[in-house]
Short mmCIF file of C-alpha atoms in Angstrom, two decimals:
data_model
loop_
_atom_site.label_atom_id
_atom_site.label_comp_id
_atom_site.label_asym_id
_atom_site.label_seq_id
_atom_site.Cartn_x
_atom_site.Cartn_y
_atom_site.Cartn_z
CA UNK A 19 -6.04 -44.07 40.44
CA UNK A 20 -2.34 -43.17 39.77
CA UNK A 21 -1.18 -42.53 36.13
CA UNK A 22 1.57 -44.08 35.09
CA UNK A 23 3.85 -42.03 33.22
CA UNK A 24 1.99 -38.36 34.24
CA UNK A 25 5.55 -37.11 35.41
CA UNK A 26 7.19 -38.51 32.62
CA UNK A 27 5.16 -36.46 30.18
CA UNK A 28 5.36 -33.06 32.03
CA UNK A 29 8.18 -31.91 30.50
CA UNK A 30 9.70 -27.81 31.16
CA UNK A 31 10.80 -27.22 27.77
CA UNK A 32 10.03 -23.11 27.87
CA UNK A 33 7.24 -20.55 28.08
CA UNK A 34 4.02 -21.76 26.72
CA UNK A 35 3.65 -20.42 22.88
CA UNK A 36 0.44 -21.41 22.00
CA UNK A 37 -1.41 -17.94 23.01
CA UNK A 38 1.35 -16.17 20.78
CA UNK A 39 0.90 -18.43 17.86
CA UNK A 40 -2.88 -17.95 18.27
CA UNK A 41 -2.18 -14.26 18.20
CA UNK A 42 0.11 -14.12 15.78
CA UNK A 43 -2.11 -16.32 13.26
CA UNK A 44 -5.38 -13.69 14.20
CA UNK A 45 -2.59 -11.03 13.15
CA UNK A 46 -1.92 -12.74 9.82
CA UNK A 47 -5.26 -13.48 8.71
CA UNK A 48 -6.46 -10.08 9.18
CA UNK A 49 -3.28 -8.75 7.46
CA UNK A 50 -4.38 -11.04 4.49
CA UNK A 51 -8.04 -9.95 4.42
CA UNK A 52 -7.70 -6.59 5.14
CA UNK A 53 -4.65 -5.52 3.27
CA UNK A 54 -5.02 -4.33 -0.78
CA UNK A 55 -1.62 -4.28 -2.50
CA UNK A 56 -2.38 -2.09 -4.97
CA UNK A 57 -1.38 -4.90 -8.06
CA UNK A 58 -4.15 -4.65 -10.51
CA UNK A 59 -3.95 -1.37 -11.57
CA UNK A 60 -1.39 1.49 -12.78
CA UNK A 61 -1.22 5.05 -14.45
CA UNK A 62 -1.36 6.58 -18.04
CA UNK A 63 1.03 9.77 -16.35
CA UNK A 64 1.09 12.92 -18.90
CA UNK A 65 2.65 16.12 -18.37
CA UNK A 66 2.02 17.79 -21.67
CA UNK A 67 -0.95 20.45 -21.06
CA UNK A 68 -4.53 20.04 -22.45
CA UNK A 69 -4.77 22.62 -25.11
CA UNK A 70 -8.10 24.53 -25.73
CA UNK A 71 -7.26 24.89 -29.63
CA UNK A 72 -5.56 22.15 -30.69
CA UNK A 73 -2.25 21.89 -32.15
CA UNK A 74 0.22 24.08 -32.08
CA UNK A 75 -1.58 26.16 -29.34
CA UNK A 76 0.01 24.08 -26.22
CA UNK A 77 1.57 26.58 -23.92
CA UNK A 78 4.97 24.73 -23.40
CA UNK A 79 7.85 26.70 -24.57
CA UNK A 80 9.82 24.02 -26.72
CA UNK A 81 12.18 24.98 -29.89
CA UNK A 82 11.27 23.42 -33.17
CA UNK A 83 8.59 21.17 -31.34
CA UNK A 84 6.46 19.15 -34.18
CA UNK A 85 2.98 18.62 -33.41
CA UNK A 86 1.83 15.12 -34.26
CA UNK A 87 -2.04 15.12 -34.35
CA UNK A 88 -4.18 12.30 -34.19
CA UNK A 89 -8.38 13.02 -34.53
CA UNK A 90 -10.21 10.37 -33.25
CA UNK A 91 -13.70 9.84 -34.53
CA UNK A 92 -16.46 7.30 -33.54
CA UNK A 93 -18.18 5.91 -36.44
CA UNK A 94 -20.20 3.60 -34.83
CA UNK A 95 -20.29 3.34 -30.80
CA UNK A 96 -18.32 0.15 -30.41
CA UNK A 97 -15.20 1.27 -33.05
CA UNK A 98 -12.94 3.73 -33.50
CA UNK A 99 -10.71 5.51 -36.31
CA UNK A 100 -7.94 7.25 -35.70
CA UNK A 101 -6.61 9.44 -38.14
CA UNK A 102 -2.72 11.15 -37.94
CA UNK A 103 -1.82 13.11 -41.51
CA UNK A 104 -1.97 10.26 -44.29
CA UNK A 105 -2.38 7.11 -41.81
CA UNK A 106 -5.22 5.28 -40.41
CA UNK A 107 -6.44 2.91 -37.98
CA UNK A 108 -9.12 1.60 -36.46
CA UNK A 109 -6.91 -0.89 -33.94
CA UNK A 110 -4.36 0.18 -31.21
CA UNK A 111 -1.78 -2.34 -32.91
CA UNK A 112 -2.47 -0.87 -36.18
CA UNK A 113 -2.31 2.70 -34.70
CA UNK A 114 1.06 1.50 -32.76
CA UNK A 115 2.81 0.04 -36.06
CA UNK A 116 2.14 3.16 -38.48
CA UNK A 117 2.81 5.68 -35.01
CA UNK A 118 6.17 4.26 -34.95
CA UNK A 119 6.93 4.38 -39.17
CA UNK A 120 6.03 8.59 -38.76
CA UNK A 121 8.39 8.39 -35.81
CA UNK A 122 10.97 6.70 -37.40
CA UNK A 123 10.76 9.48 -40.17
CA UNK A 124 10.65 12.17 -37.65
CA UNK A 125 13.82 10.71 -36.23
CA UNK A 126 15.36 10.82 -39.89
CA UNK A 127 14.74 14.09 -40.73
CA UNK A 128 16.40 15.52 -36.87
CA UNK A 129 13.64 15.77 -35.03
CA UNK A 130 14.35 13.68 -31.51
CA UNK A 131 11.69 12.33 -29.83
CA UNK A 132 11.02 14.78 -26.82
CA UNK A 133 10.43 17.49 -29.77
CA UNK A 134 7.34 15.30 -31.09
CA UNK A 135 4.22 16.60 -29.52
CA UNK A 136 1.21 14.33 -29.33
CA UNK A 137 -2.29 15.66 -29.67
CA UNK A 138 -4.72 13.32 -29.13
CA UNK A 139 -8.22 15.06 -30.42
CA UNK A 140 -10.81 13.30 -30.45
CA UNK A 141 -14.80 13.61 -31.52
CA UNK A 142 -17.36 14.37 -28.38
CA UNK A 143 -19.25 11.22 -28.74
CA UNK A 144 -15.97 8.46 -28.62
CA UNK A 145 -15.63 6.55 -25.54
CA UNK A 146 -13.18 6.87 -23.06
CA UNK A 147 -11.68 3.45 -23.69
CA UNK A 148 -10.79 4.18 -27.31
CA UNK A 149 -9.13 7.03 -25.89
CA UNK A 150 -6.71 5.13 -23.45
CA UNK A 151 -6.19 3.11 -26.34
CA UNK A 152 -4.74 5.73 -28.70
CA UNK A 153 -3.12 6.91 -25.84
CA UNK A 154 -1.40 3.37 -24.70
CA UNK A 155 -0.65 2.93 -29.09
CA UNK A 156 1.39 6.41 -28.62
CA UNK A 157 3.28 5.16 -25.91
CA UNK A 158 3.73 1.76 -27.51
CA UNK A 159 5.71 3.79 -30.19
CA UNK A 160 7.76 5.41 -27.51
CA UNK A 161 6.66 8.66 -27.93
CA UNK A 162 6.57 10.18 -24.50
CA UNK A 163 5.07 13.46 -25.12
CA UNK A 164 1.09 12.69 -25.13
CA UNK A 165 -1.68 15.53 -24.88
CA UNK A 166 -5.30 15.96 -25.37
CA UNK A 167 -6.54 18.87 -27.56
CA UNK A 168 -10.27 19.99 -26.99
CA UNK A 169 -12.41 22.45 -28.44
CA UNK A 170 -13.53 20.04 -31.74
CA UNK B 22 30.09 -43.53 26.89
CA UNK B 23 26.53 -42.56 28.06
CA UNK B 24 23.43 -42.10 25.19
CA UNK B 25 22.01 -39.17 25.42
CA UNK B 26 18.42 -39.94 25.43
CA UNK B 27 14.96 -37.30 23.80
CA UNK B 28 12.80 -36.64 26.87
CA UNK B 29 9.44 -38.04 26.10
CA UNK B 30 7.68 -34.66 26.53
CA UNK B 31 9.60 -33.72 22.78
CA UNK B 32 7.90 -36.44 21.12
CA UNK B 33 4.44 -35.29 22.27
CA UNK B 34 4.45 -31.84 21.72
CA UNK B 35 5.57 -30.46 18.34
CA UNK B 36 8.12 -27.63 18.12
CA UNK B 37 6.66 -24.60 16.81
CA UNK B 38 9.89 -22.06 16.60
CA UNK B 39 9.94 -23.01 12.76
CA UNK B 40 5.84 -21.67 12.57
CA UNK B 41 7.06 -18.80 14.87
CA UNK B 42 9.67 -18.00 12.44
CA UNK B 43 7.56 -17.88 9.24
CA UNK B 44 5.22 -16.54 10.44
CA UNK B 45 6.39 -13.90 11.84
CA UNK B 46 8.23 -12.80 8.57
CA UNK B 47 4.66 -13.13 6.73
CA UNK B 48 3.76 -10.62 9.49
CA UNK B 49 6.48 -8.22 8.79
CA UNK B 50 5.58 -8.60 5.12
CA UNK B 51 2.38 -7.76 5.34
CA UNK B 52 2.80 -4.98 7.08
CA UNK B 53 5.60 -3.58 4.89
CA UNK B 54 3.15 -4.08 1.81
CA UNK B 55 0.05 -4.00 2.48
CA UNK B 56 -2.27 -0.43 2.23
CA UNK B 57 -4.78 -0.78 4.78
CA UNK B 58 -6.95 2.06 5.53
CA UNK B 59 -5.25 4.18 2.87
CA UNK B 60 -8.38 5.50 1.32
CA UNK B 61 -7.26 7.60 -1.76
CA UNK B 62 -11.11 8.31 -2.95
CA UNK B 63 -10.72 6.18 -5.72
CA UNK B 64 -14.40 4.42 -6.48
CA UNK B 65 -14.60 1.19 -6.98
CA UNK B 66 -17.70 0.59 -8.50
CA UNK B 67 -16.37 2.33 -11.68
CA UNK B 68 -15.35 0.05 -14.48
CA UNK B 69 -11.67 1.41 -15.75
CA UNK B 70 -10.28 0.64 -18.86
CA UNK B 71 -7.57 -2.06 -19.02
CA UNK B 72 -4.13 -1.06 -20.56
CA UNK B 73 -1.37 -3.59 -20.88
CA UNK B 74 1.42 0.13 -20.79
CA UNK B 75 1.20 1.83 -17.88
CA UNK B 76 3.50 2.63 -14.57
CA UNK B 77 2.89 2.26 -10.50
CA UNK B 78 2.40 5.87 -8.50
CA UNK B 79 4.35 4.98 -5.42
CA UNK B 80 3.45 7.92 -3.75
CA UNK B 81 -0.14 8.94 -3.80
CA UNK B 82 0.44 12.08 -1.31
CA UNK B 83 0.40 14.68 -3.85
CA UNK B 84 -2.35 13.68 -5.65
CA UNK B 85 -6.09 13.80 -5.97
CA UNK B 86 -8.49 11.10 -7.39
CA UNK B 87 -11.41 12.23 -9.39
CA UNK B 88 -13.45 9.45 -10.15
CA UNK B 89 -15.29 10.39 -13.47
CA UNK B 90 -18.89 9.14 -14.75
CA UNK B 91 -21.07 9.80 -17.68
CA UNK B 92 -23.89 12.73 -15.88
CA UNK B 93 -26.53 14.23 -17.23
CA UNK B 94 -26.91 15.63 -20.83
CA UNK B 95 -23.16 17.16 -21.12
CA UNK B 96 -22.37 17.55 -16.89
CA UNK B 97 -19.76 14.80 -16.10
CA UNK B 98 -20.50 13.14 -12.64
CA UNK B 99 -17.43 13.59 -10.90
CA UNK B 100 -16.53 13.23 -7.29
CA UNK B 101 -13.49 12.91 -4.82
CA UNK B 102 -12.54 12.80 -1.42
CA UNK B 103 -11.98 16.50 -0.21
CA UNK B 104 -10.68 17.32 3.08
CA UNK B 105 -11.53 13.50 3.98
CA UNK B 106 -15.38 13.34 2.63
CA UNK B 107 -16.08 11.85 -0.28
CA UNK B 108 -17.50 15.25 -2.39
CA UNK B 109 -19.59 15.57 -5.35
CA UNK B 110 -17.38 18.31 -7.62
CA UNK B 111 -19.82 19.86 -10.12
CA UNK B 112 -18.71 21.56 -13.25
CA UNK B 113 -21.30 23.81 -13.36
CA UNK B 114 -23.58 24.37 -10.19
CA UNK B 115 -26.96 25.69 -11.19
CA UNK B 116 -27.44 27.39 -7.77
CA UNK B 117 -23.58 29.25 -7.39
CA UNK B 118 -23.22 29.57 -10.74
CA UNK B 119 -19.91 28.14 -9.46
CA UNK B 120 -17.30 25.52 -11.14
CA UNK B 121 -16.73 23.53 -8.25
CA UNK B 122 -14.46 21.09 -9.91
CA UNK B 123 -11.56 24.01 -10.52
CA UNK B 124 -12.42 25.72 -7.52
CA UNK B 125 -11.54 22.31 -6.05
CA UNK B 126 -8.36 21.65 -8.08
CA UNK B 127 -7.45 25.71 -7.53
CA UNK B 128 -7.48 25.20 -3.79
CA UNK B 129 -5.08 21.77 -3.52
CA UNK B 130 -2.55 23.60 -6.40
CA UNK B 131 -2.50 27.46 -5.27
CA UNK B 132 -3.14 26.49 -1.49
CA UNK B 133 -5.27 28.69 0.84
CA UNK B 134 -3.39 31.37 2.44
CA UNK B 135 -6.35 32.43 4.84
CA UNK B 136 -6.18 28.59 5.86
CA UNK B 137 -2.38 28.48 6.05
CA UNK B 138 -2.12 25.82 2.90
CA UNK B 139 0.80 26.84 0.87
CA UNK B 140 0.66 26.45 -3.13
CA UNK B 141 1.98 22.51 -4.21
CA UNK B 142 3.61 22.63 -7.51
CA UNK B 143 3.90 19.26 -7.26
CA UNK B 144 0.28 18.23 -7.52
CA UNK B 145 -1.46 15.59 -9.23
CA UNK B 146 -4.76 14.46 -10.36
CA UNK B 147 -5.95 10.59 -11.00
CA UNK B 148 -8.82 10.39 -13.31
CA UNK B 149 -10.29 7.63 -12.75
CA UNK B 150 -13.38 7.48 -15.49
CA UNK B 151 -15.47 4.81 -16.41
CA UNK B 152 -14.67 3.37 -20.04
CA UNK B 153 -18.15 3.45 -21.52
CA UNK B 154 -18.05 7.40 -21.02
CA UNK B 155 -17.65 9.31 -23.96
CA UNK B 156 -14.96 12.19 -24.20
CA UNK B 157 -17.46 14.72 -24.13
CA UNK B 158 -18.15 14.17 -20.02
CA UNK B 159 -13.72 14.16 -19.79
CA UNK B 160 -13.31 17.12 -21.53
CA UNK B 161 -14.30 19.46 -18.96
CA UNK B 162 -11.85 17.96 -16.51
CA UNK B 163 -9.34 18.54 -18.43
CA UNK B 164 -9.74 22.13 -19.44
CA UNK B 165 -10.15 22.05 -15.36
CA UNK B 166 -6.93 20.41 -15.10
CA UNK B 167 -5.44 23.31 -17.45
CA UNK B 168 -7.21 26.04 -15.77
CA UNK B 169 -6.00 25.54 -12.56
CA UNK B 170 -2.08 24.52 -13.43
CA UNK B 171 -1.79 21.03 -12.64
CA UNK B 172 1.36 20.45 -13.78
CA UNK B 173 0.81 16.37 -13.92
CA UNK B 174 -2.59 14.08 -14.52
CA UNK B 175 -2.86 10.33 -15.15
CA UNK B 176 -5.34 8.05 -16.54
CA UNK B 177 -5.83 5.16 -13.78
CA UNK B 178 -6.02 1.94 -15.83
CA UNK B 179 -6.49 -2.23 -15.43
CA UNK B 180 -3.71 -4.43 -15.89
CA UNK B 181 -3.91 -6.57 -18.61
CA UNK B 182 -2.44 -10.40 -17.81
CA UNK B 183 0.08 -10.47 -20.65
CA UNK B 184 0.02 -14.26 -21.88
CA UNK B 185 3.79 -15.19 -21.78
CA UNK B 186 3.92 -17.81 -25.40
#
């Protein structure tokens, strides 16, 4: 039996792309499965040394640097207190709002920010977390000198 | 004047130069963006703390990834990938007597002139350490850190989803 309209149909309209979309597609799914992009995480980045005796003892060479310390202390295992001359908090927000106030004074009597020095001190038995969080509070108040002091 | 008529083969087959086209920039996109089979070290398994501050390391050449854990009584379990294996970097090694973990850190800062690796001022260490551990099982990285000159170290943290109001 003849078909009709068979010639009608076959139609030279190019090369055939429907191996190099099949390709292509095997290209793109692995791209997607395979690929990480890196978007869920970042970096606390500090280049102030870690200081063996705490404040004061850091071995950059900066003129009329202040030392800012804050001790961090674990009362309990789930909270935290950080303590920074008269102030303290138990909260990074808190810790952020009274970080910048001493700042703020710092800036008042002459002392620009990259001569604040950051020591971050904390007990042996605080976790880790509460320590990123101090950290992050001292950014938060745009102080961009952060350090840990050991030894307590 | 004549009509130009559609062949009947164009109204069977679809035209896939549009699919073609976006496709093939998903392609490039995915190429450009994409790390595959960039293995930095980094574990994982460990649970990081989530910080909504923090900035991206484009460039993760110069730098090694110690991925931290609590260890036994005060001996941080650290390890990282050295010379492409992942390595277990002790602080204190019963056996050498031996701090691996500055050893370690000595050898990608100073370089190894016996091995032809020159120093890298430039050098960097991720610490990437689980957020239950207590500072006690950091501390000796960091006096590590110190002891062997790194110039630059970072905390690798989450992203917190800031809630836009």
């Amino acid at each position: 039996m003849k078909l009709k309209g068979a010639k009608a149909v076959h139609y030279e309209s190019g090369p055939n792309m429907t191996p190099l979309v099949d390709v292509v597609m095997v290209i793109l799914i692995f791209l997607m499965l395979t690929g990480s992009f890196g978007g869920q995480e970042h970096y606390l980045i500090s280049n102030v040394p870690t200081s063996k005796g705490g404040v004061g003892s850091s071995s950059a060479e900066i003129k009329d640097e202040v030392a800012l310390e804050i001790r961090v202390d674990s009362p309990t295992p789930d909270r935290f207190v950080a303590t920074a001359g008269r102030i303290q908090a138990d909260s990074m927000e808190k810790l952020t709002t009274q970080l910048k106030a001493m700042k703020a004074q710092f800036n008042k009597e002459g002392t620009t920010d990259d001569k604040i020095q950051v020591k971050i001190s904390p007990g042996r038995n605080v976790k880790y977390r509460f320590l990123v969080l101090c950290y992050e509070a001292a950014l938060r108040a745009e102080l961009p000198r952060v350090g840990f002091a050991t030894g307590r | 004047m004549a009509k130009r008529h559609i062949p009947a083969a164009h109204g069977s087959h679809p035209n896939v130069t549009p699919l073609i086209d976006v496709v093939m920039v998903l392609i490039v996109f995915f190429m450009l963006v994409a790390k595959i089979g960039v293995n930095t070290g980094a574990d994982e398994k460990i649970i990081i703390p989530k910080t909504v501050m923090g900035i991206d390391i484009k460039d993760l050449g110069n730098t090694l990834v110690l991925n931290v854990r609590q260890g036994q009584i005060d001996q941080p379990y650290i390890t990282a990938l050295v010379k492409g294996t992942p390595t277990e970097l002790k602080v204190f090694d019963p056996t050498t007597k031996r701090n691996q973990l500055v050893e370690t850190l000595k050898y990608f800062r100073n370089g190894d002139k016996v091995a032809g690796i020159a120093a890298n001022p430039d050098f960097k260490v991720i610490i990437r350490g689980d957020e239950s551990m207590e500072y006690r099982f950091l501390e000796p990285v960091l006096l590590a850190c110190a002891e062997a000159q790194v110039k630059e170290w970072a905390f690798n943290t989450g992203k917190v989803e800031v809630e836009v109001p």
